[in-house]
PDB file of C-alpha atoms in Angstrom:
ATOM      1  CA  MET M  14       0.000   0.000   0.000  1.00 96.00           C
ATOM      2  CA  LYS M  15       1.212   3.515  -0.806  1.00 98.00           C
ATOM      3  CA  PHE M  16       0.949   6.392   1.651  1.00 98.00           C
ATOM      4  CA  MET M  17       1.239  10.143   1.242  1.00 98.00           C
ATOM      5  CA  ILE M  18       2.668  11.717   4.361  1.00 98.00           C
ATOM      6  CA  THR M  19       2.598  15.480   4.746  1.00 98.00           C
ATOM      7  CA  TRP M  20       4.278  17.271   7.611  1.00 97.00           C
ATOM      8  CA  GLN M  21       4.591  20.727   9.124  1.00 98.00           C
ATOM      9  CA  PHE M  22       7.115  21.667  11.790  1.00 98.00           C
ATOM     10  CA  HIS M  23       5.603  22.927  15.030  1.00 98.00           C
ATOM     11  CA  GLN M  24       5.821  26.668  15.659  1.00 96.00           C
ATOM     12  CA  GLY M  25       9.377  27.466  16.728  1.00 96.00           C
ATOM     13  CA  LYS M  26      10.764  24.001  15.856  1.00 97.00           C
ATOM     14  CA  LEU M  27      11.882  24.635  12.249  1.00 96.00           C
ATOM     15  CA  HIS M  28      15.597  25.099  12.929  1.00 95.00           C
ATOM     16  CA  GLU M  29      15.784  22.347  15.554  1.00 96.00           C
ATOM     17  CA  GLY M  30      13.991  19.924  13.250  1.00 96.00           C
ATOM     18  CA  TYR M  31      16.086  20.657  10.191  1.00 95.00           C
ATOM     19  CA  SER M  32      19.271  20.574  12.263  1.00 96.00           C
ATOM     20  CA  GLN M  33      18.377  17.046  13.336  1.00 96.00           C
ATOM     21  CA  PHE M  34      17.468  16.022   9.768  1.00 96.00           C
ATOM     22  CA  PHE M  35      20.551  17.615   8.143  1.00 96.00           C
ATOM     23  CA  LYS M  36      22.885  15.615  10.400  1.00 97.00           C
ATOM     24  CA  MET M  37      21.375  12.250   9.429  1.00 97.00           C
ATOM     25  CA  THR M  38      23.356   9.955   7.174  1.00 97.00           C
ATOM     26  CA  PRO M  39      21.476   7.975   4.500  1.00 96.00           C
ATOM     27  CA  GLU M  40      21.874   4.906   6.727  1.00 97.00           C
ATOM     28  CA  GLN M  41      20.385   6.700   9.743  1.00 97.00           C
ATOM     29  CA  ASP M  42      17.543   7.975   7.570  1.00 96.00           C
ATOM     30  CA  ALA M  43      16.773   4.430   6.380  1.00 96.00           C
ATOM     31  CA  ALA M  44      16.935   3.104   9.954  1.00 97.00           C
ATOM     32  CA  ASP M  45      14.571   5.876  11.114  1.00 97.00           C
ATOM     33  CA  ARG M  46      12.039   4.645   8.543  1.00 96.00           C
ATOM     34  CA  GLY M  47      12.497   0.979   9.293  1.00 95.00           C
ATOM     35  CA  SER M  48      12.852  -2.022   7.024  1.00 96.00           C
ATOM     36  CA  ARG M  49       9.129  -2.324   6.258  1.00 97.00           C
ATOM     37  CA  ILE M  50       8.873   1.068   4.515  1.00 98.00           C
ATOM     38  CA  LYS M  51      10.136   1.848   1.020  1.00 98.00           C
ATOM     39  CA  GLN M  52      10.474   5.577   0.407  1.00 98.00           C
ATOM     40  CA  ILE M  53       9.453   6.468  -3.144  1.00 97.00           C
ATOM     41  CA  GLY M  54      10.229  10.183  -2.883  1.00 98.00           C
ATOM     42  CA  ARG M  55      10.372  13.096  -0.456  1.00 98.00           C
ATOM     43  CA  TRP M  56      10.141  16.829  -1.104  1.00 98.00           C
ATOM     44  CA  HIS M  57      10.789  19.746   1.255  1.00 97.00           C
ATOM     45  CA  ASP M  58       9.377  23.269   1.391  1.00 97.00           C
ATOM     46  CA  LEU M  59      12.313  24.595   3.410  1.00 95.00           C
ATOM     47  CA  ALA M  60      11.050  28.140   3.923  1.00 94.00           C
ATOM     48  CA  ARG M  61       7.716  27.024   5.362  1.00 95.00           C
ATOM     49  CA  GLY M  62       8.997  23.958   7.216  1.00 96.00           C
ATOM     50  CA  ARG M  63       6.701  21.502   5.539  1.00 98.00           C
ATOM     51  CA  GLY M  64       6.896  18.720   3.014  1.00 98.00           C
ATOM     52  CA  VAL M  65       5.584  15.501   1.586  1.00 98.00           C
ATOM     53  CA  VAL M  66       6.817  11.936   1.254  1.00 98.00           C
ATOM     54  CA  ILE M  67       5.372   9.091  -0.762  1.00 98.00           C
ATOM     55  CA  CYS M  68       6.191   5.666   0.618  1.00 98.00           C
ATOM     56  CA  GLU M  69       5.071   2.090   0.305  1.00 98.00           C
ATOM     57  CA  SER M  70       4.515  -0.402   3.096  1.00 98.00           C
ATOM     58  CA  ASP M  71       2.436  -3.448   3.909  1.00 97.00           C
ATOM     59  CA  SER M  72       2.088  -2.114   7.456  1.00 97.00           C
ATOM     60  CA  ALA M  73       0.155   0.952   8.599  1.00 95.00           C
ATOM     61  CA  GLU M  74       1.706   0.343  12.019  1.00 96.00           C
ATOM     62  CA  ALA M  75       5.220   0.729  10.585  1.00 97.00           C
ATOM     63  CA  VAL M  76       4.242   4.030   8.961  1.00 97.00           C
ATOM     64  CA  ALA M  77       2.648   5.271  12.195  1.00 96.00           C
ATOM     65  CA  ASN M  78       5.777   4.275  14.119  1.00 96.00           C
ATOM     66  CA  TRP M  79       7.926   6.301  11.710  1.00 97.00           C
ATOM     67  CA  ALA M  80       5.695   9.334  12.227  1.00 95.00           C
ATOM     68  CA  LEU M  81       6.020   8.950  16.001  1.00 95.00           C
ATOM     69  CA  ASN M  82       9.799   9.350  15.674  1.00 96.00           C
ATOM     70  CA  TRP M  83       9.213  12.996  14.726  1.00 96.00           C
ATOM     71  CA  ASN M  84       6.021  13.978  16.571  1.00 94.00           C
ATOM     72  CA  SER M  85       7.835  16.155  19.115  1.00 96.00           C
ATOM     73  CA  LEU M  86       8.919  18.415  16.230  1.00 97.00           C
ATOM     74  CA  LEU M  87       6.159  18.272  13.627  1.00 97.00           C
ATOM     75  CA  ASP M  88       2.556  17.454  12.821  1.00 97.00           C
ATOM     76  CA  VAL M  89       2.031  14.573  10.410  1.00 97.00           C
ATOM     77  CA  ASP M  90      -0.893  13.520   8.209  1.00 97.00           C
ATOM     78  CA  VAL M  91      -0.813  10.012   6.728  1.00 97.00           C
ATOM     79  CA  VAL M  92      -3.183   9.113   3.895  1.00 97.00           C
ATOM     80  CA  PRO M  93      -3.333   5.948   1.780  1.00 97.00           C
ATOM     81  CA  VAL M  94      -3.079   6.805  -1.932  1.00 98.00           C
ATOM     82  CA  LEU M  95      -3.336   5.067  -5.318  1.00 97.00           C
ATOM     83  CA  ASP M  96      -1.221   5.673  -8.409  1.00 95.00           C
ATOM     84  CA  ASP M  97      -2.757   6.249 -11.861  1.00 96.00           C
ATOM     85  CA  ASN M  98      -2.828   2.571 -12.824  1.00 96.00           C
ATOM     86  CA  GLU M  99      -4.407   1.519  -9.526  1.00 95.00           C
ATOM     87  CA  THR M 100      -6.999   4.281  -9.800  1.00 95.00           C
ATOM     88  CA  ARG M 101      -7.925   3.330 -13.373  1.00 96.00           C
ATOM     89  CA  ALA M 102      -8.182  -0.360 -12.468  1.00 95.00           C
ATOM     90  CA  LEU M 103     -10.465   0.473  -9.550  1.00 94.00           C
ATOM     91  CA  GLY M 104     -12.615   2.712 -11.743  1.00 94.00           C
ATOM     92  CA  LYS M 105     -12.901   0.039 -14.443  1.00 93.00           C
ATOM     93  CA  SER M 106     -13.873  -2.606 -11.898  1.00 93.00           C
ATOM     94  CA  ARG M 107     -16.626  -0.334 -10.600  1.00 90.00           C
ATOM     95  CA  GLU M 108     -17.982   0.217 -14.125  1.00 85.00           C
ATOM     96  CA  THR M 109     -18.266  -3.506 -14.774  1.00 79.00           C
ATOM     97  CA  SER M 110     -19.982  -4.167 -11.456  1.00 72.00           C
ATOM     98  CA  SER M 111     -22.677  -1.512 -12.015  1.00 63.00           C
TER      99      SER M 111
END
């Protein structure tokens, strides 16, 4: 399952949060996520202290655990999402069942 995670640093936590993130090695970043999550892409709005990541996991619990690693610094929204092919397949299956 794919998830879209959006985040926003808490008021006054922008510099502390980015300082922590900037110091992470790629290995530490992967360990922070855990082995059950594949990161597809991540984008940062540095000036506003917010961003988005698309990831894939078979475990909502693993994704929630990742979010908890950062909840003292930022607010997180996690939403399951479908790609174009998955969306079209779902739409086609609904048409045939109607």
